[in-house]
Short mmCIF file of C-alpha atoms in Angstrom, two decimals:
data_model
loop_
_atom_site.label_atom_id
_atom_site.label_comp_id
_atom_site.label_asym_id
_atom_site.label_seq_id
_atom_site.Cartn_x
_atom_site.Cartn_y
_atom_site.Cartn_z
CA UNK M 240 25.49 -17.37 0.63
CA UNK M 241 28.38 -17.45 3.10
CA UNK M 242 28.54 -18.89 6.46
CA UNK M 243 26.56 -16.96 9.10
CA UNK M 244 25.21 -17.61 12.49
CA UNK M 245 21.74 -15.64 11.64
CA UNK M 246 19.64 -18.30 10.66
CA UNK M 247 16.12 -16.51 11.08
CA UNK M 248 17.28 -13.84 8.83
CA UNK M 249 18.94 -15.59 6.24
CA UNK M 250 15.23 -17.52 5.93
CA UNK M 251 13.43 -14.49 5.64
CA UNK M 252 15.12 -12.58 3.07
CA UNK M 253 15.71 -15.65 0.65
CA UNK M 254 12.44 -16.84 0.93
CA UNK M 255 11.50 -16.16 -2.38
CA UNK M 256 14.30 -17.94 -3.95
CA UNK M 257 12.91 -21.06 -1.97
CA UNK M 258 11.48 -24.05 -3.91
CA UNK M 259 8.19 -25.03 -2.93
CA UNK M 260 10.00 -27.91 -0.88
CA UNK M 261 12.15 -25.36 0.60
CA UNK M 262 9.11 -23.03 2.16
CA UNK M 263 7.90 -25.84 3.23
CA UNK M 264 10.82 -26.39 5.49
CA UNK M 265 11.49 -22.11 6.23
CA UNK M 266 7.91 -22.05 7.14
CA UNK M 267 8.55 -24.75 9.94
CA UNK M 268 11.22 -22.89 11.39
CA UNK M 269 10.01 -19.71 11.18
CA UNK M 270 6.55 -20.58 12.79
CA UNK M 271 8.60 -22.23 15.29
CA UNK M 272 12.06 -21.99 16.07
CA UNK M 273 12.07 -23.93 19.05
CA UNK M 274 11.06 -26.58 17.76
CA UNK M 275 13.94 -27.04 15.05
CA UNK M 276 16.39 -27.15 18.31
CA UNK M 277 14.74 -30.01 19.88
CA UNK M 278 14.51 -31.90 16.90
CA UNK M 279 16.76 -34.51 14.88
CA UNK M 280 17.01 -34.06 10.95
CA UNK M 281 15.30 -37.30 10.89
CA UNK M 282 12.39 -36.04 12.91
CA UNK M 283 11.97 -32.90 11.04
CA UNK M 284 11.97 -34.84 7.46
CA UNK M 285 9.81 -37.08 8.62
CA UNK M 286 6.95 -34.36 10.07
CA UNK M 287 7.13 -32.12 7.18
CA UNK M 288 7.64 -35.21 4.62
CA UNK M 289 10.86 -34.58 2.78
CA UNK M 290 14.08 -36.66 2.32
CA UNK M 291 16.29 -36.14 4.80
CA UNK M 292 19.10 -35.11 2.23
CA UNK M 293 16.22 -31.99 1.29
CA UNK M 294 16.60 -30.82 4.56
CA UNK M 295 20.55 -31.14 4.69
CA UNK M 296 20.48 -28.84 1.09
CA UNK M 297 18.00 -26.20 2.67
CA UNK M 298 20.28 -25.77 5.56
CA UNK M 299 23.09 -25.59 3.15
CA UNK M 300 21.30 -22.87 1.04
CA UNK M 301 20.67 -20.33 3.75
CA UNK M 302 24.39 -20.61 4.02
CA UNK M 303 25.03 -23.02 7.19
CA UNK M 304 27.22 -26.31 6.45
CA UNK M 305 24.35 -28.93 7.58
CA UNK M 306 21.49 -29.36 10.06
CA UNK M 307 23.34 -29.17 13.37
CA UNK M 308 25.15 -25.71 12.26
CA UNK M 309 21.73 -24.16 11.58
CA UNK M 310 20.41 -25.63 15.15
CA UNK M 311 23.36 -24.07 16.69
CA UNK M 312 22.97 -20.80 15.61
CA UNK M 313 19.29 -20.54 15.72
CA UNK M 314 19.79 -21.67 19.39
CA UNK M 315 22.12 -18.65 19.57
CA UNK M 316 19.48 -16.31 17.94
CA UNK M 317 16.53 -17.41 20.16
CA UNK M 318 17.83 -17.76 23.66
CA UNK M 319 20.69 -15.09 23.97
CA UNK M 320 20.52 -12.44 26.70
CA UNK M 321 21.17 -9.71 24.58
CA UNK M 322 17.57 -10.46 22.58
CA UNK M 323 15.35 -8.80 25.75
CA UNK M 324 17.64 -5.66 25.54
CA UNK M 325 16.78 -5.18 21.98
CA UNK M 326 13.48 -6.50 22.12
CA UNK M 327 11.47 -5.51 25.10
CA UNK M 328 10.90 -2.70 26.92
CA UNK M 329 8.95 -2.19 30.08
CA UNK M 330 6.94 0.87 31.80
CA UNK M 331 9.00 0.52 35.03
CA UNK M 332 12.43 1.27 32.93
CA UNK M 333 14.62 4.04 33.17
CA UNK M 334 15.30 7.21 30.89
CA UNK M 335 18.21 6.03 30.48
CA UNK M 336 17.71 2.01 29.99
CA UNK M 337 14.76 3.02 27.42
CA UNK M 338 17.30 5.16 25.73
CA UNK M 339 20.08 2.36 25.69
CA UNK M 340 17.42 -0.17 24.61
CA UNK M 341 16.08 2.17 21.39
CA UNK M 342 19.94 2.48 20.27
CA UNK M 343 20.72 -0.91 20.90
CA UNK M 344 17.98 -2.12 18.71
CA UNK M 345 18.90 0.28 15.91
CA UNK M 346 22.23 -1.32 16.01
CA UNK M 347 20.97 -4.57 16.11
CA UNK M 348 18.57 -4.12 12.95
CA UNK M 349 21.36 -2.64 10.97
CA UNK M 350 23.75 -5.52 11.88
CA UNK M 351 20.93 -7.72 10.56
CA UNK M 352 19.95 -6.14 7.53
CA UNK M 353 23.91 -5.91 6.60
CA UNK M 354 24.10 -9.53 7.01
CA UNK M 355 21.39 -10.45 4.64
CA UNK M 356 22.65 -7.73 1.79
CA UNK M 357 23.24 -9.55 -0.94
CA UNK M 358 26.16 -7.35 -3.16
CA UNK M 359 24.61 -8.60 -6.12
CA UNK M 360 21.38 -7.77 -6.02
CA UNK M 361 22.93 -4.51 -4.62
CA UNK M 362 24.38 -3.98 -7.78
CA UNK M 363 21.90 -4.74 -10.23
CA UNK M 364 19.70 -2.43 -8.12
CA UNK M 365 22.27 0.68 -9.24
CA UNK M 366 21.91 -0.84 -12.88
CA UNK M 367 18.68 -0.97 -13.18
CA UNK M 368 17.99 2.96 -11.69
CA UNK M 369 21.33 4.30 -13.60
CA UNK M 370 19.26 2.64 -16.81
CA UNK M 371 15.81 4.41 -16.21
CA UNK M 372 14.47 7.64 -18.10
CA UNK M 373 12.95 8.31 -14.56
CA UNK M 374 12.89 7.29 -11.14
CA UNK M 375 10.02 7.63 -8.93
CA UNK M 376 10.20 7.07 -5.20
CA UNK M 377 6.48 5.95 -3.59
CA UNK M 378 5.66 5.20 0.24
CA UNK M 379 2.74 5.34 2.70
CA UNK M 380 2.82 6.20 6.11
CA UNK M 381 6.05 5.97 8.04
CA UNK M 382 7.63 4.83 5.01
CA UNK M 383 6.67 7.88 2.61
CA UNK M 384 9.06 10.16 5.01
CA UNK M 385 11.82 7.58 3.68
CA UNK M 386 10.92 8.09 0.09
CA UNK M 387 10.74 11.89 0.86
CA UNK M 388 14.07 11.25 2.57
CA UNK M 389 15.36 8.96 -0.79
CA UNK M 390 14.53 11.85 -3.57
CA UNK M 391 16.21 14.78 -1.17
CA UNK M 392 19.23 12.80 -1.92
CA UNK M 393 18.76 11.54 -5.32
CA UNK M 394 17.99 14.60 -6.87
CA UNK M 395 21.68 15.64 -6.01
CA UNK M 396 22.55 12.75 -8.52
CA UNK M 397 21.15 14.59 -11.51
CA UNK M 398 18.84 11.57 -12.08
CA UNK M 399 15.38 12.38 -13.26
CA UNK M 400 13.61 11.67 -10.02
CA UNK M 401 10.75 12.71 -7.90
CA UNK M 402 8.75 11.61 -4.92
CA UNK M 403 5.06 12.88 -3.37
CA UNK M 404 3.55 12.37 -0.16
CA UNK M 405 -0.39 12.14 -1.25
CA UNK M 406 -1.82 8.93 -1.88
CA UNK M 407 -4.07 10.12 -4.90
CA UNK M 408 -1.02 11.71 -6.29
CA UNK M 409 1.25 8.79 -6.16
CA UNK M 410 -1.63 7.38 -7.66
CA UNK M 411 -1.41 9.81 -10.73
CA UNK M 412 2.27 9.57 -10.87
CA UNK M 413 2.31 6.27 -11.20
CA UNK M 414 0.12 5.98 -14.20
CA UNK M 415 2.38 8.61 -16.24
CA UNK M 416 5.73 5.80 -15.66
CA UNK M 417 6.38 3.70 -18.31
CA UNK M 418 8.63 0.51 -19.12
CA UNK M 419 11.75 2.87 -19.66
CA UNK M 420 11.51 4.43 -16.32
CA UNK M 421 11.52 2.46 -12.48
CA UNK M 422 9.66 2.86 -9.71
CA UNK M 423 11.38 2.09 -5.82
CA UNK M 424 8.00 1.10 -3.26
CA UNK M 425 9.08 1.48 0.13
CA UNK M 426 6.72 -0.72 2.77
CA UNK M 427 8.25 -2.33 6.35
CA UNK M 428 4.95 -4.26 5.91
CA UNK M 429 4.60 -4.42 2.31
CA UNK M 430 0.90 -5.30 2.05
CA UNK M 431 0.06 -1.30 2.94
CA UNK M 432 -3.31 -1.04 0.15
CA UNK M 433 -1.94 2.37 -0.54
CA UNK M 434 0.92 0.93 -1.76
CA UNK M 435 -0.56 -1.97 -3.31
CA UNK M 436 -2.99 0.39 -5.05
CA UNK M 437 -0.36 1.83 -6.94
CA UNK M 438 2.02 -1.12 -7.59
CA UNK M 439 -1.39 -2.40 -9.60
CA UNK M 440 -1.07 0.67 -11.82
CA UNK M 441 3.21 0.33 -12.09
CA UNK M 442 2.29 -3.46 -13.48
CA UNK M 443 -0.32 -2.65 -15.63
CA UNK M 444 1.99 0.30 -16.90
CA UNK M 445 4.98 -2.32 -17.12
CA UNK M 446 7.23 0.15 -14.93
CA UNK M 447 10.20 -1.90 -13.51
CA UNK M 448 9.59 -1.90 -9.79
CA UNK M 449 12.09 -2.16 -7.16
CA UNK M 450 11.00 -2.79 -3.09
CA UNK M 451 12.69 -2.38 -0.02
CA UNK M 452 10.45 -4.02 2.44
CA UNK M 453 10.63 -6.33 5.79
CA UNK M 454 9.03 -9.43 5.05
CA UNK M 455 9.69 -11.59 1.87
CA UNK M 456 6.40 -13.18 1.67
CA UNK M 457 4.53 -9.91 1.68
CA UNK M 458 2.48 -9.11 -1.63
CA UNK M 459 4.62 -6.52 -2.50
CA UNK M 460 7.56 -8.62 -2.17
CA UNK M 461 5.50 -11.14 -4.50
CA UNK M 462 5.06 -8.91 -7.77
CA UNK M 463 8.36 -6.63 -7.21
CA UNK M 464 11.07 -7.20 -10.19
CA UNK M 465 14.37 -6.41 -7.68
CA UNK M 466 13.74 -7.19 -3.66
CA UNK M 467 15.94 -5.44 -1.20
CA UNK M 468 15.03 -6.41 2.68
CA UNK M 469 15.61 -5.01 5.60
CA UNK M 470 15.72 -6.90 9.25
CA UNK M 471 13.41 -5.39 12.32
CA UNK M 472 11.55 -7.13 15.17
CA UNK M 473 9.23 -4.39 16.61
CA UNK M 474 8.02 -4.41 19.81
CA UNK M 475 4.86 -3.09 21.66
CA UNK M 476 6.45 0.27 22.16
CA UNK M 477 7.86 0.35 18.87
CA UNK M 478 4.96 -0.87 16.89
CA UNK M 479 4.92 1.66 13.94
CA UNK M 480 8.13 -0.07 12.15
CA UNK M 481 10.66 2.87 14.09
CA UNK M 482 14.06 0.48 13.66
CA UNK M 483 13.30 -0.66 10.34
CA UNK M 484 12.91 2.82 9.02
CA UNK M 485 16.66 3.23 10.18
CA UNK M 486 17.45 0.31 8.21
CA UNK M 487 15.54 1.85 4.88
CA UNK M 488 17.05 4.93 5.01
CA UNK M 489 20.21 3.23 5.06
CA UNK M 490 19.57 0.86 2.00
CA UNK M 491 18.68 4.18 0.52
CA UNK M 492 22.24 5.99 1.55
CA UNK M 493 23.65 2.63 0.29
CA UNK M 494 22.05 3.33 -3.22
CA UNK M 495 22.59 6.81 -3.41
CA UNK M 496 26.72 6.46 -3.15
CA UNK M 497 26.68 3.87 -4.83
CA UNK M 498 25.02 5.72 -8.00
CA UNK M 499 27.15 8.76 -7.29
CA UNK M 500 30.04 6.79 -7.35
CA UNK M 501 28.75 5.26 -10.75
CA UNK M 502 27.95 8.29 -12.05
CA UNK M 503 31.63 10.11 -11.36
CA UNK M 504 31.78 13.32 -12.94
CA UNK M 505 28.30 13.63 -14.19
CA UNK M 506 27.23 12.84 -10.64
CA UNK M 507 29.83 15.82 -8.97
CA UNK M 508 28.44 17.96 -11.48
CA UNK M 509 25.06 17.90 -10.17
CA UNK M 510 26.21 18.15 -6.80
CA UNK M 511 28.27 21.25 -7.71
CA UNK M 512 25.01 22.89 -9.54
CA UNK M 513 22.85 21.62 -6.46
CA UNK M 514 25.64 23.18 -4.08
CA UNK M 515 25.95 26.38 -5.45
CA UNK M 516 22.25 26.75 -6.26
CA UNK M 517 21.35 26.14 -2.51
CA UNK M 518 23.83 28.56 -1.60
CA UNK M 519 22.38 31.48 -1.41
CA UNK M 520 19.90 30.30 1.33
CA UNK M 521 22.98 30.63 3.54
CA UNK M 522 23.87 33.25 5.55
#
């Protein structure tokens, strides 16, 4: 990883790289950050028994050159101004300062989620669906709009793909797939049981199963082949995962370039077909 000054989110979306030592040591700071500021290297060794020197690599591995960078920046992260403007929002505000704080904490959760994006795992994302007989976009709730939202655009691509919004159908979908073909779960939570009904069936079928999801210790997260996150603190008014959708839906304009791109003239083929196809529904 390179350098960065977001601690909390460089945690969360390698956690599943961690050695057991190493969640050890994320789950102390992300229980409680505070704590990791007031606290020597020694100290925190000492509490969670580890060497010293396994706390040194840890901070090294979410991409911070020792202890005291990562205590700087999570500092930063925790007690900056700018946090209640993207995070809280009160009855007695404004049109206006509700409409500033909504935007502002869209921005923020992209910023976030670009930060984490790890270009590799990017690309063997694109592999992996340019590889498939069939692609297969599934999502409950909130998040089936963004799977809705994912095959509008793939099926410009001239991919074999397909989406549904129905829970049973998904269901029945899902036990057609096979090894050849992958399957993209989209969750903010990723322990919806919708979605963890079918991801059951994609394993037992052997389909290759991409997530995009918020939280890296989720059980989704857990049995997914390829893990793309996305960044999003939700608040009170903004409980039903509204920013992080914003940061799906980009992953999955992110993806869909990128495939175009891959695909060159096969892929500006299908958009010609698409294009001219569509065109007669304009007046």
């Amino acid at each position: 990883m390179e350098p960065n000054k977001y601690g909390l989110a460089g945690i969360r979306s390698n956690y599943g790289k961690f050695s057991e030592k190493e969640k050890k040591i994320a789950d102390y700071i992300l229980q409680d950050p505070q704590k990791i500021i007031h606290h020597t290297i020694n100290q925190v060794a000492d509490e969670l028994n580890v060497a010293e020197s396994t706390v040194f690599r840890f901070c090294q591995r979410v991409g911070f050159k020792g202890y005291q960078a990562l205590k700087i920046a999570l500092a930063a992260e925790i007690v900056t101004p700018m946090k209640d403007i993207h995070e809280k929002i009160s009855n007695g505000d404004s049109v206006g300062m509700v409409t500033e704080k909504v935007f502002r904490s869209n921005v923020k959760t992209l910023e976030d989620t670009l930060h984490i994006m790890d270009s590799h795992i990017m690309e063997k994302v694109v592999e992996t669906i340019l590889k498939a007989d069939r692609i297969f976009f599934f999502g409950s709730g909130g998040s089936a709009v963004v799977a809705l939202d994912a095959y509008h655009k793939f099926i410009r691509s001239g991919l074999n793909v397909n989406s549904t919004l129905d829970a049973h159908m998904q269901l029945m979908a899902a036990s057609q797939l096979t090894k050849k073909d992958v399957a993209i779960l989209i969750s903010h939570s990723g322990s919806t049981k919708d979605i963890l009904d079918v991801l059951q069936v994609l394993k037992d079928k052997e389909v290759k199963i991409i997530s995009i999801t918020n939280f890296a210790k989720s059980p989704l997260t857990k049995e997914a082949d390829i893990a793309l996150y996305t960044v999003a603190e939700e608040t009170d008014f903004r409980s039903e995962a509204l920013s992080s959708r914003i940061a799906q839906l980009s992953i999955v304009d992110a993806l869909y370039t990128n495939i175009m791109i891959a695909r060159k003239d096969l892929g500006n083929k299908a958009l010609k077909n698409m294009r001219s196809a569509i065109s007669v529904k304009r007046l």
